[in-house]
Amino acid sequence: IPALLIIGLIAGVVVFKAYVIVEPGHRGVVVQLGAVKPTVLNEGFHLMVPFVQEIIPVEVRVQKAQSEEITSSKDLQVVNAIIAVNYRLDSANVNKLFQEVGLAYKERIVDPAIGESLKGVTAQYTAEELISKRSEVSTKVKETLSKKLSIYYMILDEINITEFKFSPEFNAAIEQKQIAEQQALKANLDLQRIEIEAQQKIEQAKAEAESLKLQKDQ
């Protein structure tokens, strides 16, 4: 009886370990005797070989990474930026990602790639251009980051540079420049107004002179 009980327990354990359920939004990486297999399991129920195979669940939903970066512009202004990134794993290649990088892909790949991409692009623009051409900067950062992530079987969905911060000195210089531009614009408008008023007076004087001449001729 004890032998039958032991056999029954062993059989129960084997049956219990003979299947796996891959949860929604995940894929299963098959590791057989320490080797990653080419097969990737989709969501749902799957049979497996107990004690020989291990199934590693890997999330393939959209993930978010937000990073605060200190970089510099083309004119060597210090720039503090906050960038948010939405990305996901290539579901067909999660086995390769697991084999080459592991599950710590955010720390090893995503975070460094965000910093490198942002710094590489901001260095191509002056501080003022980073403000005035923000959409163009975002597009270039997205293109650069997308290429870096694709090497490791990740897909970039969207990025959002939520903030650019500059030094107080630079902000003050920008403010003074805007004030000067506004003053120059005002002076130019005043000059145009004076010229128009002077021309109007000339035309009025001509009209009056013409009127007087007609009166004399009569």
Coordinates of C-alpha atoms in Angstrom, one line a residue:
I1 CA 0.0 0.0 0.0
P2 CA 2.7 2.5 0.8
A3 CA 4.3 1.8 -2.6
L4 CA 1.0 2.4 -4.4
L5 CA 0.6 5.6 -2.4
I6 CA 4.0 6.8 -3.4
I7 CA 3.4 5.9 -7.0
G8 CA 0.1 7.8 -6.9
L9 CA 1.7 10.8 -5.4
I10 CA 4.4 10.8 -8.1
A11 CA 1.8 10.4 -10.8
G12 CA -0.3 13.3 -9.3
V13 CA 2.8 15.5 -9.3
V14 CA 3.6 14.6 -12.9
V15 CA 0.1 15.3 -14.0
F16 CA 0.0 18.5 -12.1
K17 CA 3.3 19.6 -13.8
A18 CA 2.3 18.4 -17.3
Y19 CA 0.5 21.6 -18.4
V20 CA 0.8 25.4 -18.2
I21 CA -1.6 28.2 -18.8
V22 CA -0.2 31.4 -20.5
E23 CA -2.2 34.4 -19.2
P24 CA -3.7 37.1 -21.4
G25 CA -1.2 39.7 -22.6
H26 CA 1.7 37.2 -22.1
R27 CA 3.8 34.7 -24.2
G28 CA 5.5 31.6 -22.9
V29 CA 9.2 31.0 -23.4
V30 CA 10.0 27.3 -23.4
V31 CA 13.3 26.4 -21.6
Q32 CA 14.2 22.7 -22.0
L33 CA 17.0 21.4 -19.9
G34 CA 18.5 24.9 -19.7
A35 CA 18.2 25.6 -23.5
V36 CA 15.7 28.2 -24.9
K37 CA 13.6 26.5 -27.6
P38 CA 12.4 28.3 -30.8
T39 CA 8.8 27.7 -30.0
V40 CA 6.9 30.6 -28.3
L41 CA 3.6 29.7 -26.6
N42 CA 0.6 31.9 -27.1
E43 CA -2.1 32.7 -24.6
G44 CA -4.0 29.7 -23.3
F45 CA -3.5 26.0 -22.2
H46 CA -0.4 24.1 -23.2
L47 CA 1.0 20.7 -22.4
M48 CA 4.6 20.5 -21.3
V49 CA 7.1 17.8 -20.2
P50 CA 7.4 17.8 -16.4
F51 CA 10.9 18.3 -14.9
V52 CA 12.3 18.7 -18.4
Q53 CA 10.6 21.9 -19.6
E54 CA 10.1 25.2 -17.8
I55 CA 7.8 27.9 -19.2
I56 CA 8.8 31.5 -18.6
P57 CA 5.9 33.9 -18.9
V58 CA 6.8 37.2 -20.6
E59 CA 4.4 40.2 -20.8
V60 CA 3.8 41.6 -24.3
R61 CA 1.4 44.4 -23.4
V62 CA 2.3 48.0 -23.9
Q63 CA 4.7 49.2 -21.2
K64 CA 5.6 52.7 -20.1
A65 CA 9.1 54.0 -19.2
Q66 CA 9.6 57.5 -17.9
S67 CA 13.0 59.0 -17.6
E68 CA 14.5 62.3 -16.4
E69 CA 17.6 63.1 -18.4
I70 CA 20.3 65.8 -18.2
T71 CA 21.7 66.6 -21.6
S72 CA 23.1 69.6 -23.5
S73 CA 22.2 71.5 -26.6
K74 CA 24.3 72.4 -29.7
D75 CA 25.2 75.7 -28.1
L76 CA 26.2 73.9 -24.8
Q77 CA 23.2 74.9 -22.8
V78 CA 22.3 72.4 -20.0
V79 CA 18.9 70.9 -20.7
N80 CA 16.8 68.9 -18.2
A81 CA 14.2 66.8 -20.0
I82 CA 11.4 64.5 -19.0
I83 CA 10.6 61.9 -21.6
A84 CA 7.8 59.2 -21.5
V85 CA 8.0 56.2 -23.7
N86 CA 5.4 53.5 -24.6
Y87 CA 6.9 50.3 -26.0
R88 CA 6.1 46.6 -26.2
L89 CA 8.0 43.3 -26.8
D90 CA 7.8 41.7 -30.2
S91 CA 5.6 38.7 -29.2
A92 CA 7.1 36.4 -31.9
N93 CA 10.6 36.9 -30.6
V94 CA 10.3 37.0 -26.8
N95 CA 12.4 33.8 -26.7
K96 CA 15.3 35.6 -28.4
L97 CA 15.0 38.5 -26.1
F98 CA 15.0 36.2 -23.0
Q99 CA 18.0 34.3 -24.4
E100 CA 20.0 37.4 -25.2
V101 CA 19.0 39.9 -22.6
G102 CA 16.8 38.2 -19.9
L103 CA 13.8 39.7 -18.1
A104 CA 15.7 42.8 -16.9
Y105 CA 15.4 44.4 -20.4
K106 CA 14.1 47.7 -19.1
E107 CA 17.2 48.4 -17.0
R108 CA 19.7 46.9 -19.4
I109 CA 18.3 48.1 -22.7
V110 CA 15.3 50.5 -22.6
D111 CA 16.5 53.1 -20.0
P112 CA 20.0 53.5 -21.5
A113 CA 18.6 53.7 -25.0
I114 CA 16.2 56.5 -24.0
G115 CA 19.1 58.5 -22.6
E116 CA 21.4 57.9 -25.5
S117 CA 18.7 58.8 -28.1
L118 CA 17.7 62.0 -26.4
K119 CA 21.3 63.2 -25.9
G120 CA 22.2 62.4 -29.5
V121 CA 19.3 64.4 -30.9
T122 CA 19.4 67.4 -28.5
A123 CA 23.1 67.9 -29.4
Q124 CA 22.0 68.7 -33.0
Y125 CA 19.9 71.7 -31.9
T126 CA 20.5 75.0 -30.1
A127 CA 18.5 75.6 -26.9
E128 CA 16.1 77.9 -28.7
E129 CA 15.6 75.4 -31.5
L130 CA 14.7 72.7 -28.9
I131 CA 11.8 75.0 -27.9
S132 CA 10.7 76.2 -31.4
K133 CA 11.2 72.8 -33.1
R134 CA 10.0 70.5 -30.4
S135 CA 7.9 68.4 -32.7
E136 CA 10.8 67.8 -35.0
V137 CA 13.0 66.9 -32.1
S138 CA 10.5 64.4 -30.8
T139 CA 10.2 62.8 -34.2
K140 CA 14.0 62.4 -34.5
V141 CA 14.2 61.0 -30.9
K142 CA 11.5 58.5 -31.8
E143 CA 13.2 57.4 -35.0
T144 CA 16.6 56.9 -33.2
L145 CA 15.1 55.1 -30.2
S146 CA 13.0 52.8 -32.4
K147 CA 16.1 51.6 -34.2
K148 CA 17.9 50.9 -30.9
L149 CA 15.0 48.9 -29.4
S150 CA 14.3 46.9 -32.6
I151 CA 17.7 45.4 -32.3
Y152 CA 16.5 43.7 -29.1
Y153 CA 13.1 42.6 -30.4
M154 CA 11.1 45.6 -29.0
I155 CA 8.6 47.8 -30.7
L156 CA 8.4 51.5 -29.9
D157 CA 4.8 52.8 -30.0
E158 CA 5.1 56.5 -28.9
I159 CA 7.3 59.0 -27.1
N160 CA 6.3 62.2 -25.4
I161 CA 8.9 64.8 -24.3
T162 CA 6.8 66.3 -21.5
E163 CA 9.2 69.0 -20.5
F164 CA 12.4 70.9 -21.4
K165 CA 14.0 72.9 -18.6
F166 CA 16.9 75.3 -19.0
S167 CA 19.1 77.3 -16.6
P168 CA 17.7 80.5 -14.9
E169 CA 20.3 82.5 -16.9
F170 CA 19.2 81.1 -20.2
N171 CA 15.5 81.7 -19.3
A172 CA 16.4 85.3 -18.4
A173 CA 18.2 85.8 -21.6
I174 CA 15.3 84.4 -23.6
E175 CA 12.9 86.7 -21.7
Q176 CA 15.1 89.8 -22.5
K177 CA 15.3 88.8 -26.1
Q178 CA 11.5 88.5 -26.3
I179 CA 11.2 91.9 -24.7
A180 CA 13.7 93.4 -27.1
E181 CA 11.8 91.9 -30.1
Q182 CA 8.5 93.2 -28.8
Q183 CA 10.0 96.7 -28.3
A184 CA 11.5 96.6 -31.8
L185 CA 8.2 95.4 -33.3
K186 CA 6.4 98.3 -31.4
A187 CA 8.9 100.8 -32.7
N188 CA 8.5 99.5 -36.2
L189 CA 4.7 99.8 -36.0
D190 CA 5.0 103.3 -34.5
L191 CA 7.3 104.3 -37.4
Q192 CA 4.8 102.9 -39.9
R193 CA 2.0 104.8 -38.2
I194 CA 3.9 108.0 -38.3
E195 CA 4.7 107.6 -41.9
I196 CA 1.1 106.9 -42.8
E197 CA -0.1 109.9 -40.8
A198 CA 2.4 112.1 -42.5
Q199 CA 1.4 110.8 -45.9
Q200 CA -2.3 111.5 -45.0
K201 CA -1.4 115.0 -44.0
I202 CA 0.4 115.5 -47.3
E203 CA -2.6 114.2 -49.3
Q204 CA -4.9 116.4 -47.2
A205 CA -2.8 119.5 -47.9
K206 CA -2.8 118.7 -51.6
A207 CA -6.5 118.3 -51.6
E208 CA -7.0 121.6 -49.8
A209 CA -4.6 123.4 -52.2
E210 CA -6.4 121.9 -55.2
S211 CA -9.7 123.1 -53.7
L212 CA -8.4 126.6 -53.2
K213 CA -7.1 126.7 -56.8
L214 CA -10.5 125.7 -58.2
Q215 CA -12.2 128.4 -56.2
K216 CA -9.8 131.0 -57.5
D217 CA -10.3 129.8 -61.1
Q218 CA -14.0 130.2 -60.7

